[in-house]
CSV table of C-alpha atoms and ligand atoms in Angstrom, one decimal:
chain,number,residue,atom,x,y,z
A,1,MET,CA,121.4,130.9,90.5
A,2,ARG,CA,118.0,129.9,91.7
A,3,TRP,CA,118.2,129.4,95.5
A,4,ILE,CA,116.4,127.1,97.9
A,5,GLN,CA,112.8,126.2,97.2
A,6,TYR,CA,110.8,125.5,100.3
A,7,LEU,CA,107.8,123.4,99.5
A,8,GLY,CA,105.6,124.0,102.5
A,9,CYS,CA,103.0,121.4,102.0
A,10,VAL,CA,101.0,120.8,105.1
A,11,PHE,CA,101.7,117.1,105.8
A,12,ILE,CA,105.2,116.7,104.5
A,13,VAL,CA,107.7,119.4,103.7
A,14,SER,CA,109.9,118.5,100.8
A,15,PHE,CA,112.7,120.8,100.0
A,16,LEU,CA,115.3,120.9,97.3
A,17,ILE,CA,118.1,123.0,96.3
A,18,PHE,CA,118.3,124.3,92.8
A,19,TRP,CA,121.5,125.4,91.2
A,20,GLY,CA,121.9,126.8,87.7
A,21,ILE,CA,125.3,125.1,87.4
A,22,ASN,CA,126.5,124.8,83.8
A,23,GLY,CA,125.2,121.7,82.2
A,24,ALA,CA,123.2,120.6,85.2
A,25,ALA,CA,119.6,119.6,84.7
A,26,GLU,CA,117.1,122.5,84.9
A,27,PHE,CA,114.3,121.6,87.3
A,28,LEU,CA,111.0,123.4,87.0
A,29,SER,CA,108.6,123.7,89.9
A,30,ARG,CA,104.9,124.4,89.3
A,31,THR,CA,102.0,124.4,91.9
A,32,GLN,CA,98.3,124.3,91.3
A,33,PHE,CA,95.4,124.0,93.7
A,34,MET,CA,93.7,120.7,93.0
A,35,MET,CA,91.9,117.9,94.8
A,36,GLY,CA,91.4,120.3,97.7
A,37,THR,CA,95.1,120.7,98.2
A,38,ARG,CA,98.3,122.2,96.8
A,39,VAL,CA,99.7,120.0,94.1
A,40,ASN,CA,103.3,120.6,93.4
A,41,ILE,CA,105.3,119.1,90.5
A,42,ILE,CA,109.1,119.5,90.3
A,43,ALA,CA,110.6,118.0,87.2
A,44,ASP,CA,113.4,118.0,84.8
A,45,ALA,CA,110.9,118.7,82.2
A,46,SER,CA,109.3,121.3,80.0
A,47,PRO,CA,106.2,123.4,81.1
A,48,GLU,CA,104.2,121.4,78.5
A,49,GLN,CA,105.2,118.1,80.0
A,50,ILE,CA,104.3,119.3,83.5
A,51,ASN,CA,101.0,120.6,82.3
A,52,LYS,CA,100.1,117.2,80.9
A,53,ALA,CA,100.7,115.7,84.4
A,54,PHE,CA,98.4,118.4,85.9
A,55,ASP,CA,95.7,117.6,83.3
A,56,GLU,CA,95.9,114.0,84.4
A,57,ILE,CA,95.4,114.9,88.1
A,58,ARG,CA,92.4,117.1,87.0
A,59,ARG,CA,90.9,114.1,85.2
A,60,ILE,CA,91.2,111.9,88.2
A,61,ASP,CA,89.7,114.5,90.4
A,62,SER,CA,86.8,114.9,88.1
A,63,LEU,CA,86.1,111.1,88.6
A,64,MET,CA,86.8,110.8,92.3
A,65,SER,CA,85.9,114.1,94.0
A,66,GLY,CA,83.2,113.7,96.7
A,67,TYR,CA,82.6,117.4,96.5
A,68,SER,CA,81.5,117.6,92.9
A,69,PRO,CA,78.0,116.2,92.2
A,70,GLU,CA,79.1,115.6,88.6
A,71,SER,CA,82.0,113.2,89.5
A,72,GLU,CA,81.7,109.5,88.9
A,73,ILE,CA,81.9,108.7,92.6
A,74,SER,CA,79.1,111.0,93.4
A,75,GLU,CA,77.0,109.3,90.7
A,76,LEU,CA,77.8,105.9,92.2
A,77,ASN,CA,76.8,107.2,95.7
A,78,ARG,CA,73.5,108.6,94.3
A,79,GLU,CA,72.6,105.7,92.1
A,80,GLY,CA,74.0,102.8,94.0
A,81,LYS,CA,75.0,101.0,90.9
A,82,ILE,CA,76.9,102.2,87.8
A,83,LYS,CA,79.1,101.1,84.9
A,84,ALA,CA,82.3,102.5,86.0
A,85,SER,CA,85.5,103.8,84.4
A,86,VAL,CA,88.7,101.7,84.5
A,87,ASP,CA,90.2,104.3,86.9
A,88,LEU,CA,87.3,104.1,89.4
A,89,ARG,CA,87.3,100.3,89.3
A,90,GLU,CA,91.0,100.2,89.8
A,91,VAL,CA,91.0,102.6,92.8
A,92,ILE,CA,88.1,100.8,94.5
A,93,LEU,CA,89.8,97.4,93.9
A,94,LYS,CA,92.9,98.7,95.5
A,95,ALA,CA,90.9,100.2,98.4
A,96,ILE,CA,89.3,96.8,99.0
A,97,HIS,CA,92.7,95.2,99.0
A,98,PHE,CA,94.0,97.6,101.7
A,99,SER,CA,90.8,97.0,103.7
A,100,GLN,CA,91.8,93.3,103.7
A,101,VAL,CA,95.4,94.1,104.5
A,102,THR,CA,94.5,96.4,107.4
A,103,GLU,CA,91.6,94.1,108.6
A,104,GLY,CA,89.0,96.8,108.0
A,105,ALA,CA,90.9,99.8,109.5
A,106,PHE,CA,91.1,101.3,106.0
A,107,ASP,CA,87.6,101.3,104.6
A,108,ILE,CA,86.2,103.7,101.9
A,109,THR,CA,82.6,103.0,102.9
A,110,VAL,CA,83.2,105.4,105.8
A,111,GLY,CA,81.3,108.1,103.8
A,112,PRO,CA,78.3,108.4,106.1
A,113,LEU,CA,80.5,108.3,109.2
A,114,VAL,CA,82.7,111.0,107.8
A,115,ARG,CA,79.6,113.2,107.1
A,116,LEU,CA,78.3,112.6,110.6
A,117,TRP,CA,81.6,113.9,112.1
A,118,GLN,CA,81.7,116.8,109.6
A,119,LYS,CA,78.2,117.8,110.9
A,120,ALA,CA,79.4,117.4,114.5
A,121,GLY,CA,82.4,119.6,113.8
A,122,ARG,CA,80.1,122.3,112.2
A,123,GLU,CA,77.6,122.2,115.0
A,124,LYS,CA,80.2,121.7,117.8
A,125,LYS,CA,78.2,118.9,119.2
A,126,LEU,CA,79.3,115.2,119.5
A,127,PRO,CA,77.2,112.6,117.6
A,128,THR,CA,74.8,110.6,119.8
A,129,ALA,CA,75.2,106.9,120.3
A,130,ALA,CA,72.0,106.3,118.2
A,131,GLU,CA,73.3,108.4,115.4
A,132,LEU,CA,76.6,106.5,115.4
A,133,GLU,CA,74.9,103.2,115.5
A,134,LYS,CA,72.6,104.1,112.5
A,135,VAL,CA,75.6,105.2,110.4
A,136,LEU,CA,77.8,102.3,111.4
A,137,SER,CA,75.3,99.9,109.9
A,138,LEU,CA,76.1,101.4,106.5
A,139,VAL,CA,79.9,100.9,106.9
A,140,GLY,CA,81.6,97.8,105.6
A,141,TYR,CA,83.7,97.2,102.5
A,142,ARG,CA,82.3,93.8,102.0
A,143,ASN,CA,79.1,95.5,100.7
A,144,ILE,CA,80.9,96.8,97.6
A,145,VAL,CA,80.3,94.4,94.7
A,146,ILE,CA,82.3,94.7,91.5
A,147,ASP,CA,81.1,92.6,88.6
A,148,LYS,CA,83.1,93.2,85.4
A,149,ASP,CA,82.7,96.9,84.8
A,150,THR,CA,79.7,97.4,87.1
A,151,ILE,CA,80.1,98.6,90.7
A,152,PHE,CA,77.2,98.0,93.1
A,153,LEU,CA,76.7,99.2,96.6
A,154,GLN,CA,74.6,96.6,98.4
A,155,LYS,CA,73.1,98.9,101.1
A,156,LYS,CA,70.8,101.8,100.5
A,157,ASN,CA,72.4,105.1,101.6
A,158,MET,CA,76.0,103.6,101.6
A,159,ARG,CA,78.5,106.2,100.5
A,160,LEU,CA,82.1,105.7,99.3
A,161,ASP,CA,84.7,108.3,100.4
A,162,LEU,CA,87.9,108.2,98.4
A,163,GLY,CA,89.6,110.9,100.5
A,164,GLY,CA,92.1,108.4,101.9
A,165,ILE,CA,93.4,107.0,98.6
A,166,ALA,CA,92.5,109.2,95.5
A,167,LYS,CA,95.3,111.7,95.9
A,168,GLY,CA,97.8,108.8,95.9
A,169,TYR,CA,96.2,107.3,92.9
A,170,ALA,CA,96.3,110.7,91.1
A,171,VAL,CA,100.0,111.0,91.9
A,172,ASP,CA,100.7,107.6,90.4
A,173,LYS,CA,98.8,108.5,87.2
A,174,ALA,CA,100.6,111.8,86.9
A,175,ILE,CA,104.0,110.1,87.2
A,176,GLN,CA,102.9,107.6,84.5
A,177,VAL,CA,102.1,110.5,82.2
A,178,LEU,CA,105.4,112.2,82.8
A,179,GLN,CA,107.2,108.9,82.1
A,180,LYS,CA,105.3,108.3,78.9
A,181,ASN,CA,106.4,111.8,77.8
A,182,GLY,CA,110.1,110.9,78.4
A,183,VAL,CA,110.6,112.5,81.8
A,184,LYS,CA,113.1,110.7,84.0
A,185,ASN,CA,113.3,112.9,87.2
A,186,ALA,CA,110.3,114.3,88.9
A,187,LEU,CA,108.5,114.8,92.2
A,188,VAL,CA,104.7,115.0,92.3
A,189,ASN,CA,103.3,116.0,95.6
A,190,ALA,CA,99.6,116.2,96.3
A,191,GLY,CA,99.4,117.7,99.8
A,192,GLY,CA,101.6,115.1,101.4
A,193,ASP,CA,101.0,112.2,99.1
A,194,MET,CA,104.0,112.1,96.8
A,195,TYR,CA,106.1,110.1,94.4
A,196,CYS,CA,109.8,110.7,93.9
A,197,LEU,CA,110.9,109.6,90.4
A,198,GLY,CA,114.6,109.2,89.6
A,199,ASN,CA,116.8,111.9,91.0
A,200,GLY,CA,116.3,115.4,92.4
A,201,PRO,CA,118.7,118.1,91.5
A,202,HIS,CA,121.4,116.5,93.8
A,203,GLY,CA,120.8,112.8,93.7
A,204,ASP,CA,118.1,111.1,95.6
A,205,TRP,CA,115.0,113.3,96.5
A,206,ARG,CA,115.0,114.6,100.0
A,207,VAL,CA,111.8,114.8,101.9
A,208,GLY,CA,111.4,116.4,105.3
A,209,VAL,CA,108.8,114.9,107.6
A,210,GLN,CA,107.1,117.6,109.5
A,211,HIS,CA,106.8,117.9,113.2
A,212,PRO,CA,103.1,117.2,114.0
A,213,ARG,CA,102.7,120.1,116.4
A,214,LYS,CA,105.4,122.6,115.4
A,215,MET,CA,104.4,123.5,111.9
A,216,ARG,CA,107.8,124.9,110.9
A,217,GLU,CA,109.9,122.1,112.3
A,218,ILE,CA,111.3,119.1,110.5
A,219,ILE,CA,111.5,115.9,112.5
A,220,GLN,CA,113.5,114.0,110.0
A,221,VAL,CA,114.9,114.1,106.5
A,222,ILE,CA,114.7,111.1,104.3
A,223,GLU,CA,116.3,110.4,101.0
A,224,VAL,CA,114.3,108.4,98.4
A,225,LYS,CA,114.4,107.4,94.8
A,226,ASN,CA,111.6,105.7,92.7
A,227,ARG,CA,109.5,105.5,95.9
A,228,ALA,CA,106.2,107.0,97.1
A,229,VAL,CA,106.0,108.8,100.4
A,230,ALA,CA,102.7,109.6,102.1
A,231,THR,CA,101.8,111.1,105.5
A,232,SER,CA,98.5,111.0,107.4
A,233,GLY,CA,98.4,113.4,110.3
A,234,ASP,CA,95.9,114.8,112.8
A,235,TYR,CA,97.2,118.3,112.5
A,236,ARG,CA,95.9,119.6,109.3
A,237,ARG,CA,92.3,118.7,109.2
A,238,TYR,CA,90.5,118.1,112.5
A,239,TYR,CA,87.4,119.2,114.4
A,240,MET,CA,87.4,121.0,117.7
A,241,ILE,CA,84.4,119.9,119.8
A,242,GLU,CA,84.2,120.9,123.5
A,243,GLY,CA,87.9,121.7,123.6
A,244,GLU,CA,89.0,118.4,122.2
A,245,ARG,CA,90.7,117.7,118.9
A,246,TYR,CA,89.0,115.1,116.7
A,247,SER,CA,90.9,113.9,113.7
A,248,HIS,CA,89.3,113.6,110.2
A,249,ILE,CA,90.2,109.9,110.1
A,250,VAL,CA,87.6,107.7,111.6
A,251,ASN,CA,87.6,104.1,112.9
A,252,PRO,CA,85.2,102.1,110.8
A,253,LYS,CA,84.6,99.7,113.6
A,254,THR,CA,83.9,102.0,116.5
A,255,GLY,CA,82.6,105.0,114.6
A,256,GLN,CA,84.9,107.2,116.7
A,257,THR,CA,87.5,109.5,115.2
A,258,VAL,CA,91.1,108.6,115.9
A,259,GLN,CA,92.2,110.7,118.8
A,260,ASN,CA,95.7,111.7,120.1
A,261,THR,CA,97.6,108.7,119.1
A,262,PRO,CA,99.2,108.5,116.7
A,263,MET,CA,99.7,112.1,115.5
A,264,SER,CA,101.4,111.2,112.3
A,265,VAL,CA,102.1,108.2,110.1
A,266,THR,CA,104.6,108.3,107.2
A,267,ILE,CA,104.7,105.4,104.7
A,268,VAL,CA,107.3,104.8,102.1
A,269,ALA,CA,106.0,102.3,99.4
A,270,PRO,CA,106.6,101.4,95.7
A,271,ASP,CA,103.5,103.4,94.6
A,272,ALA,CA,101.6,106.4,96.0
A,273,THR,CA,98.2,104.7,96.0
A,274,SER,CA,99.5,102.0,98.5
A,275,ALA,CA,101.4,104.6,100.5
A,276,ASP,CA,98.2,106.8,100.8
A,277,ALA,CA,95.9,104.0,101.8
A,278,LEU,CA,98.3,102.5,104.2
A,279,ALA,CA,99.1,105.8,105.9
A,280,THR,CA,95.4,106.2,106.6
A,281,GLY,CA,94.9,102.6,107.6
A,282,VAL,CA,97.9,102.5,110.0
A,283,PHE,CA,96.7,105.8,111.5
A,284,VAL,CA,93.5,103.9,112.5
A,285,LEU,CA,95.4,100.9,113.8
A,286,GLY,CA,97.5,103.0,116.1
A,287,PRO,CA,101.3,102.9,116.9
A,288,GLU,CA,101.8,99.3,118.0
A,289,GLU,CA,99.5,97.4,115.7
A,290,GLY,CA,100.3,99.8,112.9
A,291,MET,CA,104.0,99.3,113.2
A,292,GLU,CA,103.5,95.5,113.4
A,293,LEU,CA,101.6,95.7,110.1
A,294,ILE,CA,104.2,97.8,108.4
A,295,ASN,CA,107.0,95.4,109.4
A,296,SER,CA,105.0,92.4,108.1
A,297,LEU,CA,104.6,93.9,104.6
A,298,ALA,CA,107.2,93.5,101.9
A,299,GLN,CA,108.6,96.8,100.4
A,300,ILE,CA,106.8,98.9,102.9
A,301,GLU,CA,108.5,101.1,105.5
A,302,GLY,CA,107.1,103.6,107.9
A,303,MET,CA,107.5,106.0,110.7
A,304,ILE,CA,104.9,106.6,113.4
A,305,ILE,CA,104.9,109.6,115.8
A,306,SER,CA,102.5,108.8,118.6
A,307,GLY,CA,100.6,111.2,120.9
A,308,ASP,CA,103.4,111.1,123.5
A,309,MET,CA,105.9,112.2,120.7
A,310,GLN,CA,107.5,108.7,120.7
A,311,ILE,CA,108.9,108.0,117.3
A,312,ARG,CA,108.7,104.4,116.0
A,313,GLU,CA,110.5,103.3,112.8
A,314,SER,CA,110.1,100.1,110.8
A,315,THR,CA,113.1,97.8,110.5
A,316,GLY,CA,114.2,99.1,107.1
A,317,TRP,CA,113.6,102.8,107.8
A,318,ASP,CA,117.3,103.4,108.5
A,319,GLY,CA,118.1,103.1,104.8
A,320,PHE,CA,116.2,106.3,104.1
A,321,GLU,CA,117.4,108.5,106.9
A,322,SER,CA,119.5,111.4,105.9
A,323,ALA,CA,122.5,112.2,108.1
A,324,ASP,CA,122.5,115.9,108.1
A,325,LEU,CA,119.2,117.0,109.4
A,326,ILE,CA,120.8,119.8,111.4
A,327,ASP,CA,122.2,121.3,108.2
A,328,GLU,CA,118.9,121.0,106.4
A,329,GLN,CA,117.1,122.6,109.3
A,330,ALA,CA,119.5,125.5,109.2
A,331,ARG,CA,118.9,125.9,105.4
A,332,ILE,CA,115.2,125.8,105.8
A,333,THR,CA,115.2,128.3,108.5
A,334,TYR,CA,117.3,130.5,106.3
A,335,ASN,CA,114.8,130.1,103.5
A,336,LEU,CA,111.8,130.8,105.7
A,337,GLN,CA,113.4,134.0,106.8
A,338,LYS,CA,113.9,135.3,103.2
B,401,AMP,P1,94.4,110.8,104.5
B,401,AMP,O1,94.5,112.3,104.6
B,401,AMP,O2,94.9,110.2,103.2
B,401,AMP,O3,94.8,110.1,105.7
B,401,AMP,O4,92.8,110.6,104.3
B,401,AMP,C1,91.9,111.0,105.2
B,401,AMP,C2,90.5,111.0,104.5
B,401,AMP,O5,90.2,109.7,104.2
B,401,AMP,C3,89.4,111.6,105.4
B,401,AMP,O6,89.3,113.0,105.2
B,401,AMP,C4,88.2,110.8,104.9
B,401,AMP,O7,87.8,111.4,103.7
B,401,AMP,C5,88.8,109.5,104.5
B,401,AMP,N1,88.8,108.5,105.7
B,401,AMP,C6,88.6,108.8,107.0
B,401,AMP,N2,88.7,107.7,107.7
B,401,AMP,C7,89.0,106.6,106.9
B,401,AMP,C8,89.2,105.2,107.0
B,401,AMP,N3,89.2,104.7,108.2
B,401,AMP,N4,89.4,104.5,105.9
B,401,AMP,C9,89.4,105.1,104.6
B,401,AMP,N5,89.3,106.4,104.5
B,401,AMP,C10,89.1,107.2,105.5
B,402,MG,MG1,95.7,108.3,102.9
């Protein structure tokens, strides 16, 4: 009998119980470090089928990684104009869509701003008003032009950063590959951006939403099927400058990082690209405006934990909540002690 598997991804903790009951599906779990995070695939599938899904994530990463100078996105940032792959065009079109939906809170043109804050984090010194102003003039999704297969950045020194959407897109593509290969039940989790296909070993997939400050505590367990779940939080990647915590998510309008509120946003959506982008965008909007947006969107649900630990849930969130959180916590504690 294989016992509990604890998947300690940083944003969301998903956990499952595997039994080797006679005739029951045999789920395999494989983890690889990709896209700067732990990618975990659990599927009622063969190792070969799972490997094909990892290959797909690797392919997407090779197009969209801001760290690799060879990636397609780095080429676009360098050249300002390229004939782009279908994948890059699709992800940028979706990003622009979510910029419109969030009224500019989600914006992949934050590249220069993100770099400025990374530098500030390294040097432990806040950016000056002049530096912020200069960089903000390069931010604005309306300056991305897509004409057939060509992408054009209208301002010199503009930089696209796909960190808030590419993992979700890669998860969706990996799920498509699994489905094409006949897999019916699988979970693909790229560091907190995940899709839950079909069933887990015991019916709906169960996902634990992590406490934003107590790393081993689960705040809530949700049960989902054929849905994506993504969390954006301020607790994994942040900068400490002069004793303050600055999140890695920036407000494209003010140039400031999003501070203290909210601490985590979890979105449930029909696909992981949307869940990923919305989690980041809602994080920028904040608890009130963010929840209003979630409630206004069809097929989107969400939970926001704000700086004062107040938990807000969207109108349809109840449908996902699992009743026996206490039991689950007991089991997780058991597993962590092993
Ligand atoms: P996530 O972890 O999905 O919330 O994405 C955070 C990452 O998205 C950051 O590390 C940046 O690379 C990028 N990012 C930061 N702020 C924004 C923003 N306002 N809109 C879009 N992407 C952002
Ligand atoms: Mg995101």
